[in-house]
PDB file of C-alpha atoms in Angstrom:
ATOM      1  CA  MET A   1      20.853-111.268   4.788  1.00 76.00           C
ATOM      2  CA  PRO A   2      20.314-107.541   4.120  1.00 88.00           C
ATOM      3  CA  TYR A   3      22.893-105.243   2.473  1.00 96.00           C
ATOM      4  CA  ALA A   4      23.526-103.606   5.787  1.00 97.00           C
ATOM      5  CA  LEU A   5      25.958-103.566   8.660  1.00 97.00           C
ATOM      6  CA  LEU A   6      24.470-105.165  11.757  1.00 96.00           C
ATOM      7  CA  ILE A   7      24.710-103.842  15.321  1.00 94.00           C
ATOM      8  CA  ASP A   8      25.678-107.241  16.703  1.00 94.00           C
ATOM      9  CA  GLU A   9      28.174-108.103  13.977  1.00 95.00           C
ATOM     10  CA  PRO A  10      31.873-107.058  14.145  1.00 95.00           C
ATOM     11  CA  VAL A  11      32.674-104.583  11.357  1.00 96.00           C
ATOM     12  CA  GLY A  12      35.504-106.745  10.047  1.00 96.00           C
ATOM     13  CA  GLU A  13      33.219-109.801   9.676  1.00 96.00           C
ATOM     14  CA  ALA A  14      30.679-107.842   7.641  1.00 97.00           C
ATOM     15  CA  LEU A  15      32.988-107.433   4.634  1.00 98.00           C
ATOM     16  CA  PRO A  16      33.241-111.046   3.489  1.00 98.00           C
ATOM     17  CA  ARG A  17      29.581-111.721   4.440  1.00 98.00           C
ATOM     18  CA  LEU A  18      28.239-108.806   2.391  1.00 98.00           C
ATOM     19  CA  ALA A  19      30.532-109.488  -0.573  1.00 98.00           C
ATOM     20  CA  ARG A  20      29.470-113.123  -0.690  1.00 98.00           C
ATOM     21  CA  ASP A  21      25.763-112.258  -0.537  1.00 98.00           C
ATOM     22  CA  GLN A  22      25.986-109.688  -3.358  1.00 98.00           C
ATOM     23  CA  LEU A  23      28.030-111.926  -5.634  1.00 98.00           C
ATOM     24  CA  ASP A  24      25.690-114.782  -4.965  1.00 98.00           C
ATOM     25  CA  GLU A  25      22.750-112.523  -5.977  1.00 98.00           C
ATOM     26  CA  ALA A  26      24.552-111.562  -9.227  1.00 98.00           C
ATOM     27  CA  VAL A  27      25.089-115.206 -10.160  1.00 98.00           C
ATOM     28  CA  THR A  28      21.443-116.086  -9.335  1.00 98.00           C
ATOM     29  CA  ALA A  29      20.168-113.156 -11.407  1.00 97.00           C
ATOM     30  CA  LEU A  30      22.222-114.113 -14.476  1.00 96.00           C
ATOM     31  CA  SER A  31      21.237-117.791 -14.103  1.00 96.00           C
ATOM     32  CA  THR A  32      17.489-117.378 -13.630  1.00 95.00           C
ATOM     33  CA  LEU A  33      16.127-114.016 -14.802  1.00 95.00           C
ATOM     34  CA  ASP A  34      15.306-112.625 -18.249  1.00 92.00           C
ATOM     35  CA  ARG A  35      18.238-110.859 -19.890  1.00 89.00           C
ATOM     36  CA  LYS A  36      17.238-107.251 -19.190  1.00 87.00           C
ATOM     37  CA  THR A  37      16.371-107.862 -15.534  1.00 92.00           C
ATOM     38  CA  ALA A  38      19.406-110.103 -15.029  1.00 94.00           C
ATOM     39  CA  VAL A  39      21.851-107.477 -16.338  1.00 92.00           C
ATOM     40  CA  HIS A  40      20.266-104.782 -14.182  1.00 93.00           C
ATOM     41  CA  GLU A  41      20.400-106.847 -11.025  1.00 96.00           C
ATOM     42  CA  ALA A  42      23.900-108.221 -11.635  1.00 97.00           C
ATOM     43  CA  ARG A  43      25.303-104.735 -12.350  1.00 96.00           C
ATOM     44  CA  LYS A  44      23.645-103.430  -9.196  1.00 97.00           C
ATOM     45  CA  SER A  45      25.216-106.228  -7.113  1.00 98.00           C
ATOM     46  CA  CYS A  46      28.657-105.400  -8.607  1.00 98.00           C
ATOM     47  CA  LYS A  47      28.225-101.750  -7.710  1.00 98.00           C
ATOM     48  CA  ARG A  48      27.371-102.682  -4.164  1.00 98.00           C
ATOM     49  CA  VAL A  49      30.517-104.846  -3.899  1.00 99.00           C
ATOM     50  CA  ARG A  50      32.650-101.958  -5.240  1.00 99.00           C
ATOM     51  CA  SER A  51      31.096 -99.554  -2.738  1.00 99.00           C
ATOM     52  CA  LEU A  52      31.830-102.087  -0.001  1.00 98.00           C
ATOM     53  CA  LEU A  53      35.428-102.267  -1.062  1.00 99.00           C
ATOM     54  CA  ARG A  54      35.679 -98.490  -1.035  1.00 99.00           C
ATOM     55  CA  MET A  55      34.404 -98.379   2.503  1.00 99.00           C
ATOM     56  CA  TYR A  56      37.180-100.716   3.706  1.00 98.00           C
ATOM     57  CA  ARG A  57      39.793 -99.469   1.251  1.00 98.00           C
ATOM     58  CA  PRO A  58      42.174 -97.828   3.782  1.00 98.00           C
ATOM     59  CA  GLY A  59      42.661-101.212   5.510  1.00 98.00           C
ATOM     60  CA  LEU A  60      42.833-103.486   2.455  1.00 98.00           C
ATOM     61  CA  GLY A  61      46.210-102.455   1.006  1.00 96.00           C
ATOM     62  CA  SER A  62      47.014-103.908  -2.409  1.00 95.00           C
ATOM     63  CA  LEU A  63      44.055-106.244  -2.238  1.00 97.00           C
ATOM     64  CA  TYR A  64      41.728-103.283  -2.882  1.00 98.00           C
ATOM     65  CA  LYS A  65      42.928-102.468  -6.402  1.00 98.00           C
ATOM     66  CA  ALA A  66      42.975-106.057  -7.577  1.00 97.00           C
ATOM     67  CA  ALA A  67      39.503-106.850  -6.204  1.00 98.00           C
ATOM     68  CA  ASP A  68      37.965-103.583  -7.403  1.00 98.00           C
ATOM     69  CA  ARG A  69      39.462-103.995 -10.881  1.00 98.00           C
ATOM     70  CA  GLU A  70      38.068-107.498 -11.244  1.00 98.00           C
ATOM     71  CA  VAL A  71      34.557-106.564 -10.146  1.00 98.00           C
ATOM     72  CA  ARG A  72      34.684-103.482 -12.410  1.00 97.00           C
ATOM     73  CA  ASP A  73      35.734-105.562 -15.409  1.00 97.00           C
ATOM     74  CA  ILE A  74      32.979-108.081 -14.784  1.00 96.00           C
ATOM     75  CA  ALA A  75      30.393-105.310 -14.706  1.00 95.00           C
ATOM     76  CA  ARG A  76      31.808-103.856 -17.924  1.00 93.00           C
ATOM     77  CA  LEU A  77      31.150-107.108 -19.749  1.00 91.00           C
ATOM     78  CA  LEU A  78      27.471-106.365 -19.140  1.00 89.00           C
ATOM     79  CA  SER A  79      27.519-102.601 -19.863  1.00 81.00           C
ATOM     80  CA  GLY A  80      26.887-102.926 -23.595  1.00 70.00           C
ATOM     81  CA  THR A  81      23.822-105.022 -22.970  1.00 65.00           C
ATOM     82  CA  ARG A  82      22.579-102.418 -20.492  1.00 70.00           C
ATOM     83  CA  ASP A  83      23.164 -99.476 -22.843  1.00 69.00           C
ATOM     84  CA  GLN A  84      21.174-100.992 -25.677  1.00 75.00           C
ATOM     85  CA  ASP A  85      18.129-101.140 -23.385  1.00 79.00           C
ATOM     86  CA  VAL A  86      18.586 -97.736 -21.721  1.00 87.00           C
ATOM     87  CA  LEU A  87      18.892 -95.529 -24.797  1.00 89.00           C
ATOM     88  CA  PRO A  88      15.426 -96.302 -26.249  1.00 90.00           C
ATOM     89  CA  ALA A  89      13.964 -96.134 -22.719  1.00 90.00           C
ATOM     90  CA  THR A  90      15.574 -92.696 -22.225  1.00 93.00           C
ATOM     91  CA  CYS A  91      13.901 -91.577 -25.459  1.00 91.00           C
ATOM     92  CA  GLU A  92      10.680 -92.956 -24.164  1.00 90.00           C
ATOM     93  CA  GLY A  93      11.081 -90.941 -20.961  1.00 91.00           C
ATOM     94  CA  LEU A  94      11.323 -87.719 -22.981  1.00 92.00           C
ATOM     95  CA  LEU A  95       7.726 -88.329 -24.123  1.00 90.00           C
ATOM     96  CA  ASN A  96       6.539 -87.665 -20.575  1.00 87.00           C
ATOM     97  CA  GLU A  97       7.626 -84.018 -21.029  1.00 86.00           C
ATOM     98  CA  THR A  98       5.369 -81.255 -22.431  1.00 82.00           C
ATOM     99  CA  MET A  99       6.449 -80.690 -26.045  1.00 87.00           C
ATOM    100  CA  LYS A 100       5.193 -79.666 -29.475  1.00 90.00           C
ATOM    101  CA  GLU A 101       3.732 -82.351 -31.679  1.00 93.00           C
ATOM    102  CA  GLU A 102       6.568 -82.007 -34.143  1.00 92.00           C
ATOM    103  CA  THR A 103       9.067 -82.692 -31.392  1.00 92.00           C
ATOM    104  CA  ARG A 104       7.007 -85.549 -30.003  1.00 92.00           C
ATOM    105  CA  GLY A 105       6.981 -87.179 -33.425  1.00 92.00           C
ATOM    106  CA  ALA A 106      10.730 -86.713 -33.762  1.00 90.00           C
ATOM    107  CA  VAL A 107      11.343 -88.360 -30.363  1.00 92.00           C
ATOM    108  CA  GLU A 108       9.096 -91.297 -31.261  1.00 91.00           C
ATOM    109  CA  SER A 109      10.856 -91.849 -34.592  1.00 89.00           C
ATOM    110  CA  THR A 110      14.293 -91.648 -32.937  1.00 88.00           C
ATOM    111  CA  ARG A 111      13.179 -94.125 -30.257  1.00 89.00           C
ATOM    112  CA  ASP A 112      12.047 -96.511 -33.022  1.00 88.00           C
ATOM    113  CA  LEU A 113      15.320 -96.022 -34.858  1.00 86.00           C
ATOM    114  CA  LEU A 114      17.337 -96.897 -31.728  1.00 85.00           C
ATOM    115  CA  LEU A 115      15.154 -99.975 -31.143  1.00 85.00           C
ATOM    116  CA  SER A 116      15.731-101.113 -34.742  1.00 82.00           C
ATOM    117  CA  THR A 117      19.526-100.979 -34.307  1.00 71.00           C
ATOM    118  CA  THR A 118      19.471-102.914 -31.043  1.00 64.00           C
ATOM    119  CA  ASN A 119      21.299-106.228 -31.223  1.00 56.00           C
ATOM    120  CA  ASN A 120      19.234-109.173 -30.147  1.00 52.00           C
ATOM    121  CA  GLN A 121      21.108-110.723 -27.239  1.00 52.00           C
ATOM    122  CA  ASP A 122      18.294-112.522 -25.597  1.00 48.00           C
ATOM    123  CA  SER A 123      20.018-115.805 -26.104  1.00 44.00           C
ATOM    124  CA  ALA A 124      23.493-114.601 -25.165  1.00 58.00           C
ATOM    125  CA  SER A 125      25.283-116.761 -22.657  1.00 79.00           C
ATOM    126  CA  PHE A 126      26.462-115.376 -19.399  1.00 93.00           C
ATOM    127  CA  ASP A 127      28.578-118.431 -18.575  1.00 93.00           C
ATOM    128  CA  GLY A 128      31.878-116.559 -18.722  1.00 94.00           C
ATOM    129  CA  VAL A 129      30.604-113.764 -16.487  1.00 96.00           C
ATOM    130  CA  ILE A 130      29.162-116.208 -14.009  1.00 97.00           C
ATOM    131  CA  ALA A 131      32.480-118.128 -13.811  1.00 97.00           C
ATOM    132  CA  ARG A 132      34.316-114.916 -12.931  1.00 98.00           C
ATOM    133  CA  LEU A 133      31.694-113.924 -10.380  1.00 98.00           C
ATOM    134  CA  GLU A 134      31.992-117.350  -8.708  1.00 98.00           C
ATOM    135  CA  ALA A 135      35.784-117.036  -8.618  1.00 98.00           C
ATOM    136  CA  ILE A 136      35.745-113.600  -6.988  1.00 98.00           C
ATOM    137  CA  ARG A 137      33.093-114.811  -4.564  1.00 98.00           C
ATOM    138  CA  VAL A 138      35.446-117.530  -3.311  1.00 98.00           C
ATOM    139  CA  ALA A 139      38.296-114.990  -3.048  1.00 98.00           C
ATOM    140  CA  SER A 140      36.081-112.547  -1.149  1.00 98.00           C
ATOM    141  CA  GLN A 141      35.937-114.890   1.866  1.00 97.00           C
ATOM    142  CA  ASP A 142      39.549-114.035   2.537  1.00 96.00           C
ATOM    143  CA  TRP A 143      38.997-110.254   2.394  1.00 98.00           C
ATOM    144  CA  ARG A 144      40.016-108.765   5.714  1.00 97.00           C
ATOM    145  CA  ALA A 145      40.753-105.145   6.547  1.00 98.00           C
ATOM    146  CA  LYS A 146      43.273-104.046   9.102  1.00 97.00           C
ATOM    147  CA  ARG A 147      41.652-102.103  11.930  1.00 97.00           C
ATOM    148  CA  PRO A 148      38.304-102.466  10.209  1.00 97.00           C
ATOM    149  CA  ARG A 149      36.346 -99.923  12.287  1.00 97.00           C
ATOM    150  CA  ARG A 150      38.839 -97.161  11.607  1.00 97.00           C
ATOM    151  CA  SER A 151      39.276 -98.332   8.064  1.00 98.00           C
ATOM    152  CA  ALA A 152      35.523 -98.185   7.342  1.00 98.00           C
ATOM    153  CA  ALA A 153      35.193 -94.700   8.857  1.00 98.00           C
ATOM    154  CA  ASP A 154      38.151 -93.434   6.831  1.00 99.00           C
ATOM    155  CA  GLY A 155      36.787 -95.062   3.650  1.00 99.00           C
ATOM    156  CA  VAL A 156      33.400 -93.383   4.029  1.00 99.00           C
ATOM    157  CA  LYS A 157      35.098 -90.036   4.675  1.00 99.00           C
ATOM    158  CA  ARG A 158      37.269 -90.428   1.580  1.00 99.00           C
ATOM    159  CA  VAL A 159      34.346 -91.097  -0.790  1.00 99.00           C
ATOM    160  CA  TYR A 160      32.328 -88.244   0.734  1.00 99.00           C
ATOM    161  CA  ARG A 161      35.237 -85.839   0.557  1.00 99.00           C
ATOM    162  CA  ASP A 162      35.943 -86.686  -3.086  1.00 98.00           C
ATOM    163  CA  GLY A 163      32.286 -86.207  -4.021  1.00 98.00           C
ATOM    164  CA  ARG A 164      32.254 -82.852  -2.237  1.00 98.00           C
ATOM    165  CA  ARG A 165      35.232 -81.670  -4.286  1.00 98.00           C
ATOM    166  CA  ILE A 166      33.811 -82.958  -7.559  1.00 98.00           C
ATOM    167  CA  ARG A 167      30.521 -81.146  -6.953  1.00 98.00           C
ATOM    168  CA  GLN A 168      32.335 -77.824  -7.101  1.00 97.00           C
ATOM    169  CA  LYS A 169      33.495 -78.650 -10.673  1.00 97.00           C
ATOM    170  CA  CYS A 170      29.968 -79.312 -11.984  1.00 98.00           C
ATOM    171  CA  ASP A 171      28.662 -76.389 -14.034  1.00 97.00           C
ATOM    172  CA  LEU A 172      25.068 -76.355 -15.213  1.00 96.00           C
ATOM    173  CA  ASP A 173      26.233 -75.693 -18.803  1.00 95.00           C
ATOM    174  CA  GLY A 174      29.506 -77.535 -18.429  1.00 96.00           C
ATOM    175  CA  PRO A 175      30.832 -80.816 -19.880  1.00 96.00           C
ATOM    176  CA  ALA A 176      29.498 -84.236 -18.858  1.00 96.00           C
ATOM    177  CA  THR A 177      32.711 -85.589 -17.290  1.00 97.00           C
ATOM    178  CA  PRO A 178      32.497 -83.975 -13.811  1.00 98.00           C
ATOM    179  CA  TRP A 179      28.781 -84.824 -13.614  1.00 98.00           C
ATOM    180  CA  HIS A 180      29.625 -88.434 -14.464  1.00 97.00           C
ATOM    181  CA  GLU A 181      32.271 -88.485 -11.752  1.00 98.00           C
ATOM    182  CA  LEU A 182      29.884 -86.935  -9.262  1.00 99.00           C
ATOM    183  CA  ARG A 183      27.279 -89.555 -10.103  1.00 98.00           C
ATOM    184  CA  LYS A 184      29.702 -92.366  -9.318  1.00 98.00           C
ATOM    185  CA  SER A 185      30.841 -90.803  -6.050  1.00 98.00           C
ATOM    186  CA  VAL A 186      27.244 -90.094  -4.948  1.00 99.00           C
ATOM    187  CA  LYS A 187      26.271 -93.710  -5.749  1.00 98.00           C
ATOM    188  CA  HIS A 188      29.066 -95.026  -3.528  1.00 99.00           C
ATOM    189  CA  HIS A 189      28.150 -92.719  -0.637  1.00 99.00           C
ATOM    190  CA  ALA A 190      24.491 -93.602  -1.044  1.00 98.00           C
ATOM    191  CA  TYR A 191      25.410 -97.298  -0.727  1.00 98.00           C
ATOM    192  CA  HIS A 192      27.519 -96.474   2.313  1.00 98.00           C
ATOM    193  CA  ALA A 193      24.494 -94.725   3.873  1.00 98.00           C
ATOM    194  CA  LYS A 194      22.428 -97.758   3.041  1.00 97.00           C
ATOM    195  CA  LEU A 195      24.974-100.056   4.719  1.00 98.00           C
ATOM    196  CA  MET A 196      24.694 -98.030   7.937  1.00 97.00           C
ATOM    197  CA  LYS A 197      20.929 -97.488   7.957  1.00 96.00           C
ATOM    198  CA  LYS A 198      20.359-100.144  10.686  1.00 95.00           C
ATOM    199  CA  LEU A 199      22.901 -98.665  13.036  1.00 95.00           C
ATOM    200  CA  HIS A 200      20.817 -95.652  14.038  1.00 94.00           C
ATOM    201  CA  PRO A 201      17.071 -94.761  14.064  1.00 94.00           C
ATOM    202  CA  ALA A 202      17.825 -91.843  11.697  1.00 94.00           C
ATOM    203  CA  GLY A 203      19.765 -94.076   9.244  1.00 94.00           C
ATOM    204  CA  ARG A 204      16.952 -94.485   6.720  1.00 93.00           C
ATOM    205  CA  ALA A 205      16.147 -90.794   6.746  1.00 96.00           C
ATOM    206  CA  TYR A 206      19.768 -89.965   5.987  1.00 96.00           C
ATOM    207  CA  ALA A 207      20.108 -92.514   3.203  1.00 97.00           C
ATOM    208  CA  LYS A 208      16.895 -91.595   1.341  1.00 97.00           C
ATOM    209  CA  PRO A 209      17.955 -88.185  -0.149  1.00 98.00           C
ATOM    210  CA  TRP A 210      21.308 -89.660  -1.207  1.00 98.00           C
ATOM    211  CA  GLY A 211      19.397 -92.310  -3.157  1.00 97.00           C
ATOM    212  CA  ARG A 212      17.274 -89.514  -4.705  1.00 98.00           C
ATOM    213  CA  LEU A 213      20.402 -87.597  -5.737  1.00 99.00           C
ATOM    214  CA  GLY A 214      21.894 -90.726  -7.272  1.00 98.00           C
ATOM    215  CA  GLU A 215      18.693 -91.205  -9.215  1.00 98.00           C
ATOM    216  CA  LEU A 216      18.757 -87.623 -10.589  1.00 98.00           C
ATOM    217  CA  LEU A 217      22.403 -87.929 -11.614  1.00 98.00           C
ATOM    218  CA  GLY A 218      21.726 -91.317 -13.197  1.00 97.00           C
ATOM    219  CA  ARG A 219      18.996 -89.860 -15.380  1.00 96.00           C
ATOM    220  CA  GLU A 220      21.292 -86.945 -16.236  1.00 98.00           C
ATOM    221  CA  HIS A 221      23.951 -89.419 -17.296  1.00 96.00           C
ATOM    222  CA  ASP A 222      21.561 -91.395 -19.480  1.00 95.00           C
ATOM    223  CA  LEU A 223      20.601 -88.191 -21.273  1.00 96.00           C
ATOM    224  CA  SER A 224      24.254 -87.337 -21.837  1.00 96.00           C
ATOM    225  CA  VAL A 225      24.922 -90.774 -23.260  1.00 93.00           C
ATOM    226  CA  LEU A 226      21.851 -90.365 -25.500  1.00 93.00           C
ATOM    227  CA  MET A 227      23.163 -87.060 -26.824  1.00 92.00           C
ATOM    228  CA  VAL A 228      26.454 -88.688 -27.713  1.00 90.00           C
ATOM    229  CA  ARG A 229      24.689 -91.553 -29.438  1.00 87.00           C
ATOM    230  CA  LEU A 230      22.433 -89.192 -31.411  1.00 86.00           C
ATOM    231  CA  ALA A 231      25.483 -87.450 -32.770  1.00 83.00           C
ATOM    232  CA  GLU A 232      26.743 -90.796 -34.102  1.00 83.00           C
ATOM    233  CA  ILE A 233      23.618 -92.004 -35.907  1.00 78.00           C
ATOM    234  CA  THR A 234      22.176 -90.973 -39.243  1.00 70.00           C
ATOM    235  CA  HIS A 235      18.551 -90.007 -38.904  1.00 64.00           C
ATOM    236  CA  PRO A 236      16.433 -90.151 -42.102  1.00 65.00           C
ATOM    237  CA  GLU A 237      15.084 -86.727 -41.180  1.00 65.00           C
ATOM    238  CA  GLY A 238      17.825 -84.290 -40.105  1.00 68.00           C
ATOM    239  CA  ARG A 239      15.305 -81.889 -38.617  1.00 78.00           C
ATOM    240  CA  SER A 240      14.044 -84.666 -36.303  1.00 81.00           C
ATOM    241  CA  LEU A 241      17.522 -85.241 -34.891  1.00 84.00           C
ATOM    242  CA  GLU A 242      17.881 -81.518 -34.137  1.00 88.00           C
ATOM    243  CA  LEU A 243      14.551 -81.479 -32.286  1.00 91.00           C
ATOM    244  CA  VAL A 244      15.469 -84.523 -30.199  1.00 90.00           C
ATOM    245  CA  LEU A 245      18.860 -83.126 -29.284  1.00 91.00           C
ATOM    246  CA  LEU A 246      17.185 -79.895 -28.210  1.00 92.00           C
ATOM    247  CA  ALA A 247      14.590 -81.687 -26.068  1.00 94.00           C
ATOM    248  CA  THR A 248      17.273 -83.881 -24.515  1.00 95.00           C
ATOM    249  CA  GLY A 249      19.455 -80.939 -23.684  1.00 95.00           C
ATOM    250  CA  GLU A 250      16.606 -79.054 -22.077  1.00 95.00           C
ATOM    251  CA  LYS A 251      15.598 -82.023 -19.900  1.00 96.00           C
ATOM    252  CA  ARG A 252      19.214 -82.575 -18.895  1.00 97.00           C
ATOM    253  CA  ALA A 253      19.508 -78.931 -17.866  1.00 97.00           C
ATOM    254  CA  ARG A 254      16.490 -79.233 -15.581  1.00 97.00           C
ATOM    255  CA  LEU A 255      17.867 -82.375 -13.996  1.00 98.00           C
ATOM    256  CA  ARG A 256      21.218 -80.751 -13.413  1.00 98.00           C
ATOM    257  CA  LEU A 257      19.610 -77.844 -11.625  1.00 98.00           C
ATOM    258  CA  LYS A 258      17.664 -80.143  -9.330  1.00 98.00           C
ATOM    259  CA  ALA A 259      20.717 -82.291  -8.660  1.00 99.00           C
ATOM    260  CA  ILE A 260      23.109 -79.467  -7.895  1.00 98.00           C
ATOM    261  CA  LYS A 261      20.643 -77.878  -5.425  1.00 98.00           C
ATOM    262  CA  LEU A 262      20.243 -81.174  -3.584  1.00 99.00           C
ATOM    263  CA  ALA A 263      23.960 -82.011  -3.718  1.00 99.00           C
ATOM    264  CA  THR A 264      24.835 -78.583  -2.253  1.00 98.00           C
ATOM    265  CA  ARG A 265      22.598 -79.279   0.715  1.00 98.00           C
ATOM    266  CA  LEU A 266      23.723 -82.895   1.250  1.00 99.00           C
ATOM    267  CA  TYR A 267      27.428 -82.069   1.025  1.00 99.00           C
ATOM    268  CA  ASP A 268      27.198 -79.255   3.570  1.00 98.00           C
ATOM    269  CA  PRO A 269      28.656 -81.215   6.583  1.00 98.00           C
ATOM    270  CA  SER A 270      32.428 -81.384   6.668  1.00 98.00           C
ATOM    271  CA  PRO A 271      34.192 -84.660   5.849  1.00 98.00           C
ATOM    272  CA  ARG A 272      35.690 -84.614   9.323  1.00 98.00           C
ATOM    273  CA  LEU A 273      32.267 -84.509  10.881  1.00 98.00           C
ATOM    274  CA  VAL A 274      30.972 -87.342   8.659  1.00 98.00           C
ATOM    275  CA  ARG A 275      33.958 -89.495   9.719  1.00 98.00           C
ATOM    276  CA  LYS A 276      33.325 -88.736  13.397  1.00 97.00           C
ATOM    277  CA  VAL A 277      29.652 -89.726  13.142  1.00 97.00           C
ATOM    278  CA  VAL A 278      30.418 -92.897  11.219  1.00 97.00           C
ATOM    279  CA  ARG A 279      33.131 -93.954  13.667  1.00 96.00           C
ATOM    280  CA  GLU A 280      30.669 -93.553  16.573  1.00 95.00           C
ATOM    281  CA  LEU A 281      27.955 -95.554  14.767  1.00 95.00           C
ATOM    282  CA  LEU A 282      30.072 -98.518  13.721  1.00 95.00           C
ATOM    283  CA  PRO A 283      29.939-101.538  16.033  1.00 89.00           C
ATOM    284  CA  LYS A 284      33.204-102.586  17.597  1.00 78.00           C
TER     285      LYS A 284
END
C-alpha cells in the first residue's frame, strides 16, 4: 500500500495501516539489503512514522510522546552508521563545484582521510533494532486518534505553523541550530503533503516543492555537520583543512540562499488557511 491517505479509507483507519506498512518496510530493509542502503531505507521509514504521529498528535494524548520517543530512539541507533557514509559523500559532492586545483586537491585528500577513519560495520548486526521495530509495529495496531479528521487537520497546521515561525529565525550567516530545526519541520510537512497527494488532483504539485525544500535543507545540514567534523580532525596539511572549510562554507551559503527564498514562498499561506484546506480534503 502507498504512503498516502486514501479517498475511500476513513482517516482514523489510515494511522495503524500506514504505521504498520512503514515499520514492515524498515524491518525488510535491515534484513535483506546491504548495510548502507538498509540504514537509509530504515531511517526514512522511521521518519515517515514520526511524521504520521505528528499529523494525528492532537488526538493521541500521552500515546504520542511514548510512540514518538521509541521510533526516534530506534532511528538514532542507526544515525552513527549513516553519518560515517554521508561525510565522505558530502566531500565528494564539493568536487562538483568550480574551484581552484589547490582547493580540489585539498577536498580530495580530506575525503580520503574521512574514508580512512570510517569504521567497518558491514557485518554489524541489526537484530536489536529489528526486534524493537517489530515490537512497535505490534503496538501501532492499537494506535487510535480521537476525532481523527479534526486531529489530523490540527496536526498538519501545528507542524506548518512551527516551521513558519522557525523560518523567521534562520539568518543566512547565522548558526546552524535554527536551520536544523527548519529542516526537520519542513521534512514533516513534506511527508504530510505526500500523505495527502491522492486526495486532490493538485496534491502532487503541492508536495513537490516541499520535497525540494527538504532536499536543499538536508544538503545544508550535511555541510554543517561536515564543518563540525573538520574542526575535530587533524589534517596532515593544515592549509588543506582551511581550504576545505572555506569551500564548504561557500557552498552552504549558496544552499541557504536558495532554501530561504523557496521557504518564504511556500510558507506564505496562513496556518489557518492550511488547516481549512486540509480539513476539507480529508475523507470522513
